[in-house]
Coordinates of C-alpha atoms in Angstrom, one line a residue:
M1 CA 73.3 -7.3 90.8
S2 CA 70.8 -4.6 90.4
T3 CA 69.6 -3.3 87.1
A4 CA 70.4 0.4 86.3
P5 CA 67.4 2.6 85.6
D6 CA 68.3 3.0 81.9
E7 CA 68.7 -0.7 81.4
T8 CA 65.2 -1.7 82.5
P9 CA 63.0 -3.4 80.1
E10 CA 61.2 -0.9 77.7
G11 CA 64.0 1.5 78.6
T12 CA 61.8 4.1 80.3
G13 CA 59.7 2.4 83.0
A14 CA 62.0 3.0 86.0
R15 CA 62.7 6.5 84.8
D16 CA 59.0 7.2 84.5
D17 CA 58.5 5.8 88.0
G18 CA 61.1 8.0 89.4
E19 CA 59.5 11.1 87.8
R20 CA 56.1 10.1 89.1
R21 CA 57.7 9.8 92.6
R22 CA 59.1 13.3 92.2
G23 CA 55.5 14.5 91.4
G24 CA 56.1 15.4 87.7
P25 CA 54.5 13.9 84.6
S26 CA 56.8 11.7 82.5
P27 CA 57.8 12.6 78.9
R28 CA 55.7 9.8 77.7
T29 CA 52.6 11.3 79.4
W30 CA 53.4 14.7 77.8
R31 CA 53.6 13.0 74.4
R32 CA 50.3 11.4 74.9
V33 CA 48.7 14.7 76.0
A34 CA 50.2 16.4 73.0
V35 CA 48.8 13.8 70.6
V36 CA 45.3 14.1 72.2
V37 CA 45.4 17.9 72.1
A38 CA 46.5 17.9 68.5
G39 CA 43.7 15.5 67.6
V40 CA 41.1 17.6 69.4
L41 CA 42.4 20.8 67.6
V42 CA 42.3 19.1 64.2
A43 CA 38.8 17.7 64.9
L44 CA 37.5 21.1 66.0
V45 CA 38.9 22.8 62.9
V46 CA 37.4 20.2 60.6
G47 CA 34.0 20.4 62.5
V48 CA 33.8 24.2 62.5
T49 CA 34.9 24.8 58.9
T50 CA 32.6 22.1 57.4
A51 CA 29.5 22.8 59.5
S52 CA 26.3 23.0 57.5
V53 CA 22.6 23.1 58.4
E54 CA 19.3 23.5 56.6
L55 CA 16.9 26.1 58.1
S56 CA 14.8 28.9 56.9
L57 CA 15.6 32.4 55.6
G58 CA 12.5 34.5 55.5
P59 CA 9.9 32.6 53.3
H60 CA 12.5 30.2 51.9
E61 CA 14.4 27.1 52.9
A62 CA 18.1 27.7 52.9
R63 CA 21.4 25.9 53.5
Y64 CA 23.9 27.5 55.8
D65 CA 27.6 26.6 55.2
V66 CA 30.5 27.9 57.2
T67 CA 33.3 29.3 55.0
T68 CA 36.7 30.9 55.6
D69 CA 36.4 33.9 53.3
D70 CA 35.5 36.4 56.0
A71 CA 32.2 37.2 54.4
V72 CA 28.5 36.4 54.8
T73 CA 27.1 35.6 51.3
I74 CA 23.4 35.1 50.6
D75 CA 23.3 33.2 47.3
L76 CA 20.1 33.6 45.3
G77 CA 21.3 31.5 42.4
P78 CA 20.5 33.0 39.0
V79 CA 19.3 36.2 40.7
G80 CA 22.7 37.0 42.2
T81 CA 24.3 37.3 45.6
L82 CA 24.3 39.7 48.6
Q83 CA 27.5 40.0 50.6
I84 CA 28.4 41.6 53.8
D85 CA 31.6 41.5 55.9
S86 CA 31.5 38.6 58.4
P87 CA 31.1 39.4 62.1
L88 CA 32.7 36.0 62.9
P89 CA 36.3 35.7 64.2
L90 CA 39.3 34.1 62.5
T91 CA 38.2 34.9 58.9
L92 CA 35.2 32.6 59.3
G93 CA 32.2 33.4 57.2
L94 CA 28.9 32.0 56.1
R95 CA 27.3 31.1 52.8
V96 CA 23.5 31.0 52.8
T97 CA 22.2 29.2 49.7
V98 CA 18.5 30.1 49.3
Q99 CA 16.5 27.3 47.9
E100 CA 13.0 27.2 46.3
I101 CA 13.7 30.3 44.1
P102 CA 11.0 30.1 41.4
A103 CA 12.4 28.7 38.2
A104 CA 10.5 31.3 36.2
V105 CA 12.8 34.0 37.8
T106 CA 15.6 32.8 35.5
E107 CA 13.5 33.8 32.5
L108 CA 12.7 37.3 33.7
D109 CA 14.5 40.5 32.9
Q110 CA 15.8 42.9 35.6
A111 CA 12.7 45.0 35.7
T112 CA 10.3 42.2 36.4
T113 CA 12.4 40.1 38.8
L114 CA 11.3 42.0 41.9
Q115 CA 7.7 41.7 40.8
A116 CA 8.1 37.9 40.6
L117 CA 9.4 37.8 44.2
N118 CA 6.9 40.4 45.5
G119 CA 4.7 37.7 47.1
D120 CA 7.5 37.0 49.5
L121 CA 8.1 40.7 50.4
R122 CA 6.1 40.8 53.5
S123 CA 7.6 37.5 54.8
Y124 CA 11.1 39.0 54.3
L125 CA 9.8 42.2 56.0
A126 CA 8.7 40.2 59.0
F127 CA 12.0 38.3 59.1
F128 CA 14.3 41.4 59.0
S129 CA 12.1 43.2 61.5
A130 CA 13.1 40.7 64.2
P131 CA 16.0 38.5 62.9
Q132 CA 17.4 37.8 66.3
A133 CA 15.5 34.6 66.9
A134 CA 16.5 33.2 63.4
V135 CA 20.1 34.2 63.9
E136 CA 20.1 32.4 67.3
D137 CA 18.5 29.3 65.8
V138 CA 21.1 29.2 63.0
A139 CA 24.0 29.8 65.4
R140 CA 22.8 27.0 67.7
A141 CA 22.3 24.6 64.9
L142 CA 25.7 25.3 63.4
V143 CA 27.4 24.9 66.7
A144 CA 25.6 21.6 67.3
D145 CA 26.6 20.4 63.8
A146 CA 30.2 21.5 64.2
L147 CA 30.5 19.7 67.5
G148 CA 29.0 16.5 66.0
R149 CA 31.4 16.7 63.0
A150 CA 34.3 17.3 65.4
A151 CA 33.3 14.3 67.5
V152 CA 33.2 12.1 64.4
T153 CA 36.5 13.4 63.2
F154 CA 38.2 12.8 66.5
A155 CA 36.7 9.3 66.7
L156 CA 38.1 8.6 63.2
L157 CA 41.5 10.0 64.1
T158 CA 41.6 7.8 67.2
A159 CA 40.5 4.7 65.3
A160 CA 43.2 5.4 62.6
W161 CA 45.8 5.9 65.3
W162 CA 45.1 2.6 67.1
L163 CA 44.7 0.8 63.7
G164 CA 48.1 2.0 62.7
R165 CA 49.6 0.8 65.9
W166 CA 48.1 -2.6 65.5
V167 CA 49.2 -2.9 61.9
L168 CA 52.8 -1.9 62.6
G169 CA 53.2 -4.0 65.7
P170 CA 55.5 -3.2 68.7
A171 CA 58.8 -4.0 66.9
R172 CA 58.2 -1.9 63.8
R173 CA 56.8 1.0 66.0
G174 CA 60.0 0.9 67.9
E175 CA 62.1 1.1 64.8
L176 CA 60.1 4.0 63.3
A177 CA 60.2 5.8 66.7
A178 CA 63.9 5.6 66.8
T179 CA 64.2 6.9 63.2
L180 CA 61.8 9.7 63.6
R181 CA 62.5 10.8 67.2
P182 CA 65.1 13.5 66.2
H183 CA 62.5 15.1 63.8
G184 CA 59.4 14.6 66.0
R185 CA 58.5 18.2 66.6
A186 CA 58.8 19.2 62.9
I187 CA 56.8 16.2 61.8
A188 CA 54.0 16.9 64.3
G189 CA 53.8 20.5 63.5
G190 CA 53.8 19.9 59.8
T191 CA 51.1 17.3 60.0
V192 CA 48.8 19.5 62.0
A193 CA 49.5 22.5 59.7
V194 CA 48.7 20.4 56.6
V195 CA 45.5 19.0 58.0
V196 CA 44.3 22.4 59.4
L197 CA 45.3 24.5 56.3
G198 CA 43.9 21.8 54.0
T199 CA 40.6 21.9 55.8
V200 CA 40.4 25.6 55.9
L201 CA 41.4 26.1 52.2
T202 CA 39.0 23.5 50.9
A203 CA 36.1 25.0 52.9
S204 CA 35.7 27.7 50.2
V205 CA 37.9 27.1 47.2
S206 CA 35.2 27.5 44.6
E207 CA 35.3 30.7 42.6
R208 CA 31.6 31.3 43.3
D209 CA 32.4 31.4 47.0
Q210 CA 34.9 34.2 46.9
P211 CA 33.4 37.6 48.0
D212 CA 33.7 40.5 45.6
A213 CA 35.3 43.0 48.0
S214 CA 36.0 45.4 45.1
R215 CA 32.3 46.0 44.4
P216 CA 31.0 49.1 46.2
A217 CA 28.4 48.8 48.9
S218 CA 24.8 49.5 47.9
A219 CA 23.6 52.8 49.3
V220 CA 20.1 51.4 49.4
F221 CA 20.9 49.6 52.7
D222 CA 22.3 52.7 54.5
D223 CA 21.0 52.8 58.1
T224 CA 19.6 49.3 58.0
P225 CA 21.1 46.0 59.4
L226 CA 22.4 45.3 55.9
E227 CA 24.4 48.5 55.6
G228 CA 27.6 47.9 53.7
A229 CA 26.2 45.0 51.7
R230 CA 27.6 44.3 48.2
V231 CA 25.2 43.0 45.6
T232 CA 26.1 40.9 42.5
G233 CA 24.3 39.7 39.4
R234 CA 20.8 40.7 38.4
L235 CA 19.9 41.2 42.0
G236 CA 22.2 44.3 42.0
G237 CA 20.2 46.1 39.3
V238 CA 16.9 45.1 40.9
I239 CA 17.9 46.4 44.4
D240 CA 19.5 49.6 43.0
T241 CA 16.3 50.3 41.0
Y242 CA 13.6 49.1 43.3
G243 CA 15.3 48.3 46.6
G244 CA 14.3 51.7 48.0
Y245 CA 10.7 50.6 48.1
V246 CA 11.6 47.5 50.2
V247 CA 13.8 49.5 52.6
D248 CA 11.1 52.2 52.9
A249 CA 8.7 49.5 53.9
Y250 CA 11.2 48.1 56.5
R251 CA 11.8 51.6 57.9
E252 CA 8.0 52.3 58.1
N253 CA 7.5 49.1 59.9
Q254 CA 10.2 49.7 62.4
A255 CA 9.0 53.3 63.0
F256 CA 5.4 52.2 63.5
Y257 CA 6.1 49.6 66.1
A258 CA 8.5 51.9 67.9
R259 CA 5.8 54.6 68.0
A260 CA 3.2 52.1 69.1
R261 CA 5.4 50.8 71.9
T262 CA 5.9 54.4 73.2
A263 CA 2.2 55.0 73.0
L264 CA 1.5 51.8 75.0
D265 CA 3.9 52.8 77.7
D266 CA 2.2 56.2 77.9
A267 CA -1.2 54.6 78.1
W268 CA -0.2 52.4 80.9
D269 CA 1.3 55.3 82.9
A270 CA -1.9 57.2 82.4
T271 CA -4.1 54.3 83.5
Q272 CA -2.0 53.2 86.5
P273 CA -3.6 55.6 89.1
V274 CA -7.1 54.2 88.1
L275 CA -5.9 50.6 88.4
D276 CA -4.3 51.3 91.8
A277 CA -7.5 53.0 93.0
Q278 CA -9.6 50.0 91.9
D279 CA -7.3 47.6 93.7
A280 CA -7.6 49.7 96.9
R281 CA -11.4 49.6 96.8
A282 CA -11.8 45.9 95.8
P283 CA -9.2 43.6 97.3
L284 CA -9.2 40.0 96.3
T285 CA -10.6 37.1 98.4
A286 CA -9.3 37.1 101.9
S287 CA -7.8 33.9 103.3
P288 CA -6.8 33.1 106.9
T289 CA -3.3 33.9 108.0
P290 CA -1.0 30.8 108.1
S291 CA -0.7 31.0 111.9
G292 CA -4.5 30.6 112.3
D293 CA -4.4 33.4 114.9
A294 CA -8.1 34.4 115.4
D295 CA -6.9 37.9 116.4
G296 CA -4.8 38.3 113.3
A297 CA -6.2 40.1 110.3
D298 CA -7.0 38.0 107.2
E299 CA -4.6 38.5 104.3
A300 CA -5.7 38.7 100.7
E301 CA -3.8 36.2 98.5
E302 CA -1.8 37.6 95.6
P303 CA -3.6 37.0 92.3
V304 CA -2.1 35.1 89.4
V305 CA -1.8 37.5 86.4
L306 CA -2.3 36.0 82.9
V307 CA -1.9 37.9 79.6
V308 CA -3.9 36.5 76.7
V309 CA -2.7 36.8 73.0
S310 CA -4.2 35.1 70.0
D311 CA -3.9 34.9 66.2
L312 CA -0.5 36.5 66.0
H313 CA 0.0 35.1 62.4
C314 CA 3.7 35.8 62.3
N315 CA 3.4 39.5 63.0
V316 CA 6.7 39.6 64.9
G317 CA 6.5 43.4 65.1
M318 CA 4.1 42.9 68.0
A319 CA 6.6 40.8 70.0
P320 CA 8.2 43.9 71.8
L321 CA 4.7 45.2 72.6
I322 CA 3.6 41.8 74.1
A323 CA 6.8 41.9 76.2
T324 CA 5.8 45.4 77.4
V325 CA 2.3 44.3 78.5
V326 CA 3.7 41.2 80.3
E327 CA 6.2 43.4 82.1
R328 CA 3.9 46.3 82.9
S329 CA 1.1 44.0 84.2
G330 CA 3.5 41.9 86.3
A331 CA 2.2 38.8 84.5
D332 CA 3.0 35.3 85.7
V333 CA 1.8 33.5 82.7
L334 CA 1.4 34.3 79.0
L335 CA -1.5 32.4 77.2
D336 CA -1.2 32.1 73.4
A337 CA -4.6 30.9 72.1
G338 CA -3.2 29.7 68.8
D339 CA -2.6 30.7 65.1
T340 CA 0.9 31.9 65.9
T341 CA 2.0 31.2 62.3
M342 CA 0.3 31.6 58.9
N343 CA 0.8 28.2 57.4
G344 CA 2.6 26.1 60.0
T345 CA 5.6 25.6 57.7
G346 CA 9.2 25.1 58.7
V347 CA 10.2 28.4 57.3
E348 CA 8.0 30.1 59.9
Q349 CA 9.9 28.8 62.8
Y350 CA 11.5 32.2 63.3
C351 CA 7.9 33.5 64.2
V352 CA 7.4 31.1 67.1
T353 CA 11.0 31.5 68.4
T354 CA 10.7 35.3 68.2
F355 CA 7.5 35.3 70.3
A356 CA 8.9 32.7 72.8
R357 CA 12.1 34.7 73.3
A358 CA 10.2 38.0 73.8
V359 CA 8.7 36.5 77.0
P360 CA 10.5 37.9 80.0
D361 CA 12.4 35.5 82.2
G362 CA 10.3 33.8 84.9
V363 CA 7.1 34.1 82.9
E364 CA 5.5 30.8 81.8
L365 CA 4.3 30.6 78.2
V366 CA 1.4 28.2 77.5
T367 CA -0.1 27.7 74.0
S368 CA -3.0 25.8 72.4
P369 CA -2.1 25.4 68.7
G370 CA -4.6 26.8 66.2
N371 CA -5.7 25.7 62.7
H372 CA -2.9 27.7 61.1
D373 CA -0.2 26.1 63.2
S374 CA 1.3 22.6 62.8
A375 CA 3.0 19.9 64.7
E376 CA 6.3 21.1 63.2
T377 CA 6.0 24.7 64.4
S378 CA 4.5 23.6 67.7
A379 CA 7.6 21.4 68.3
V380 CA 9.8 24.4 67.6
Y381 CA 7.7 26.5 70.0
A382 CA 8.2 23.8 72.7
R383 CA 11.9 23.8 72.2
S384 CA 11.9 27.5 72.6
G385 CA 10.3 27.3 76.0
A386 CA 6.5 27.2 75.4
R387 CA 4.3 24.6 77.1
V388 CA 2.3 23.2 74.2
L389 CA -1.0 21.8 75.4
D390 CA -1.7 18.2 74.2
G391 CA -5.0 17.2 75.8
S392 CA -3.8 16.8 79.3
V393 CA -4.0 19.1 82.3
V394 CA -0.9 21.2 83.2
E395 CA -0.5 23.2 86.3
V396 CA 1.2 26.6 85.9
D397 CA 1.6 29.0 88.9
G398 CA -1.2 27.1 90.6
V399 CA -3.6 27.4 87.7
R400 CA -4.7 24.1 86.2
I401 CA -5.0 24.5 82.5
L402 CA -6.5 22.1 79.9
G403 CA -6.2 22.5 76.1
D404 CA -5.2 20.8 72.9
H405 CA -4.3 21.5 69.2
D406 CA -7.1 22.6 66.9
P407 CA -8.7 19.6 65.0
A408 CA -8.7 21.4 61.6
Q409 CA -5.8 22.6 59.5
T410 CA -6.0 25.8 57.4
R411 CA -3.3 26.6 54.7
V412 CA -3.4 29.8 52.7
G413 CA -4.3 29.0 49.1
T414 CA -5.6 25.5 49.8
G415 CA -8.3 26.1 52.4
T416 CA -9.2 24.0 55.5
T417 CA -9.0 20.3 55.9
A418 CA -10.3 18.1 58.7
G419 CA -7.9 16.3 61.1
E420 CA -8.1 12.8 62.4
E421 CA -10.6 14.0 65.0
S422 CA -13.7 16.2 64.4
A423 CA -14.4 19.2 66.5
Q424 CA -17.1 17.2 68.3
D425 CA -14.6 14.4 69.1
V426 CA -12.1 16.8 70.6
A427 CA -14.9 18.5 72.6
E428 CA -16.1 15.2 74.0
R429 CA -12.5 14.1 74.9
L430 CA -11.7 17.4 76.6
T431 CA -15.0 17.3 78.5
Q432 CA -14.3 13.7 79.7
T433 CA -10.7 14.8 80.8
A434 CA -12.0 17.8 82.7
C435 CA -14.8 16.0 84.5
D436 CA -12.5 13.0 85.4
D437 CA -9.8 15.2 86.8
E438 CA -9.9 14.8 90.6
D439 CA -8.1 18.1 91.3
G440 CA -10.3 20.1 89.0
V441 CA -9.5 22.2 85.9
D442 CA -9.4 26.0 86.3
L443 CA -9.1 27.2 82.7
L444 CA -9.7 25.7 79.2
L445 CA -7.4 27.2 76.6
I446 CA -8.6 26.1 73.1
H447 CA -8.2 28.0 69.8
T448 CA -11.7 27.5 68.3
P449 CA -14.5 28.7 70.7
R450 CA -17.1 26.1 69.6
V451 CA -14.7 23.2 70.5
G452 CA -14.8 24.4 74.1
T453 CA -18.5 25.1 74.4
P454 CA -19.5 21.6 75.4
V455 CA -16.8 21.6 78.1
L456 CA -18.2 24.8 79.6
T457 CA -21.7 23.4 79.4
S458 CA -20.6 20.3 81.4
G459 CA -19.8 22.5 84.4
C460 CA -16.4 20.9 84.8
V461 CA -14.4 24.0 83.7
P462 CA -15.3 27.5 85.0
A463 CA -13.6 29.6 82.3
Q464 CA -12.5 29.2 78.7
V465 CA -10.2 31.4 76.6
S466 CA -10.1 31.1 72.8
G467 CA -9.2 33.0 69.6
H468 CA -9.8 32.2 66.0
M469 CA -12.7 34.7 65.3
H470 CA -10.4 37.8 65.0
Q471 CA -13.0 39.6 67.0
R472 CA -13.5 39.9 70.7
M473 CA -16.6 38.2 72.2
G474 CA -17.5 38.1 75.9
P475 CA -16.7 37.4 78.6
A476 CA -20.1 35.8 78.7
V477 CA -21.7 33.0 80.7
V478 CA -22.0 29.8 78.7
G479 CA -23.4 26.8 80.5
Q480 CA -21.8 26.7 83.9
G481 CA -18.7 28.7 82.9
V482 CA -17.5 31.9 81.3
Q483 CA -16.3 32.0 77.7
Y484 CA -13.9 34.7 76.5
V485 CA -12.9 35.0 72.8
S486 CA -9.8 37.2 72.2
S487 CA -9.5 39.3 69.2
S488 CA -6.3 39.1 67.0
T489 CA -3.1 40.4 68.6
A490 CA -1.8 40.9 65.1
G491 CA -4.6 43.2 64.2
A492 CA -5.7 40.7 61.6
T493 CA -8.6 41.8 59.4
L494 CA -10.3 40.0 56.5
G495 CA -8.4 40.2 53.3
Q496 CA -5.5 42.2 54.8
P497 CA -1.9 41.0 55.5
T498 CA -0.9 40.7 59.2
V499 CA 2.8 41.6 58.6
G500 CA 3.7 45.3 58.6
P501 CA 2.0 48.2 60.2
L502 CA -1.4 47.2 61.7
N503 CA -4.4 47.1 59.4
G504 CA -6.8 46.5 62.3
T505 CA -6.7 47.0 66.1
A506 CA -4.4 44.6 67.9
E507 CA -5.7 43.4 71.3
M508 CA -4.3 41.7 74.4
T509 CA -6.1 40.9 77.6
V510 CA -4.9 40.8 81.1
L511 CA -6.7 38.4 83.5
R512 CA -6.4 38.2 87.3
W513 CA -7.1 34.7 88.8
D514 CA -7.8 34.4 92.5
P515 CA -6.1 31.4 94.1
G516 CA -8.7 31.6 97.0
T517 CA -11.8 31.1 94.9
R518 CA -10.0 29.5 91.9
R519 CA -11.8 31.9 89.6
V520 CA -11.0 34.7 87.2
V521 CA -11.9 37.9 89.1
D522 CA -11.5 40.7 86.5
Y523 CA -9.7 41.6 83.3
Q524 CA -8.4 44.6 81.4
L525 CA -8.2 45.2 77.7
V526 CA -5.1 46.5 76.0
Q527 CA -5.5 47.9 72.4
V528 CA -3.0 49.1 69.8
R529 CA -4.6 50.8 66.8
P530 CA -3.6 51.3 63.2
D531 CA -2.7 54.9 63.8
G532 CA -0.1 53.8 66.4
S533 CA -2.2 54.9 69.4
A534 CA -2.8 52.6 72.4
S535 CA -5.1 52.3 75.3
V536 CA -5.4 50.3 78.5
S537 CA -8.8 49.9 80.1
P538 CA -9.5 49.9 83.9
W539 CA -10.2 46.5 85.6
L540 CA -13.5 45.1 84.2
Q541 CA -15.7 42.7 86.2
W542 CA -15.5 39.0 85.1
P543 CA -19.0 37.5 85.0
T544 CA -20.0 35.0 87.7
P545 CA -22.2 32.0 86.6
A546 CA -25.2 31.0 88.8
P547 CA -24.2 28.4 91.5
T548 CA -25.2 24.8 90.9
P549 CA -26.4 22.4 93.5
M550 CA -24.0 19.5 93.0
P551 CA -20.2 19.5 92.7
R552 CA -18.5 17.4 90.1
G553 CA -15.2 17.5 88.3
G554 CA -13.1 18.6 91.3
A555 CA -14.0 20.2 94.6
N556 CA -13.8 23.7 93.1
H557 CA -15.7 23.1 89.9
P558 CA -19.5 22.5 90.3
S559 CA -21.6 21.1 87.5
P560 CA -25.2 20.0 87.1
M561 CA -26.3 16.5 87.8

């Protein structure tokens, strides 16, 4: 006698088989899917609403916590808070707890609080002049943290589920299932609601986390990215009294670099006919056509265009102008000769990310860290897309480039300290690397010029680009190569800050490298001045060292015996 479908062992196996044969999922499958989906949703809610990271805000370290109060609150501790409506969906907000606020601030009255924080003013000015990179860094870090927390939560829920099943055993599970089956939907919905609402509500239950929506917005921030901000505590009085000075500095900074960018575009337009005429008169090296047809005309190889910047020192106001030069020159590579930051601290990561993200798509960014940079900021630069030189040869658009970090470290207020290697040690190591390279090195990119001088003298590298001196020197023949020292692209001058409108002339250099001769052919100088004017020079001839009798260090790089 055959067994009826409902009388099969387990009660559902044959019915499930029949539904699978008809092509539809079984109720048991749907229940499993519902449990998994509910677990994923709970894990995501827990992950998002508890996400927290520590990054920088201007010159300070800060902790970023996701909240559910529909506000972005910057908490300055005893100084007060600054609050704006959150741009995030679903009532999500953010609390930024600024750390390292000087303890002495708590002892100051309202009139002197701003003066106590005045040393950080220019750093905040740089941050708010180009906050996009920092915002992207925070967003990515929070997303990564939220996903990590969600994964852990889901893993714990899964472990708890299977542990519960194991503890109860099959018989007890069957009894409970029969008892709860009529109320399954209500129980599932209630459980999810309790977990989700509990997580959301506990994400910001503290009284200090609640935004003060009744406080009127400060008029000081009108027409700035902080328009509509509400300020509490002592900070409110400080901003109302003195905030206008800070906002005026911000507006002056924005207006200056907007004017300078317009002047740079105009200067490029004015110089373009001269550049085109020079190109027509002096084409680059001719090379045979690929077909090898003797009757065919030789074709000039397209040059590789490289833009040189140096000693940016966190002047992120120059980032859009660098992008303009890269675009207008048709550059293939951007060379950063170091000192991109001021002190190489973690709070300056927004500087390197701002410069890295200003580089147009398809353009390679190569940097040789300077004495004001650090391993920490260089690592951030690398994660943002820069190729950080580390003592080995890299090939970029056909150009073989050698470089390394600066052997010294300089920190504002504490001076310069020597690294594990001396300048001579680094020079000898780079010289050995260049001369041993079978394919040859085309360009040495090193921050401090004197570190590269022995490499040029060896004849194993035909050109060197450096910075560090804050003044342009060369291009000049040194040994068997040509040395070029770039001036500061931040307009850095002795004793003057680099952030804000320029105090000195900012310079960038455009190089053209000929793939046929594997040499730099010519260059042009781009200048932006403290009055906001700009100029672009015609193509200037790159010096040619005297030939040497014996090749070494690669077929294209002669050196003396």
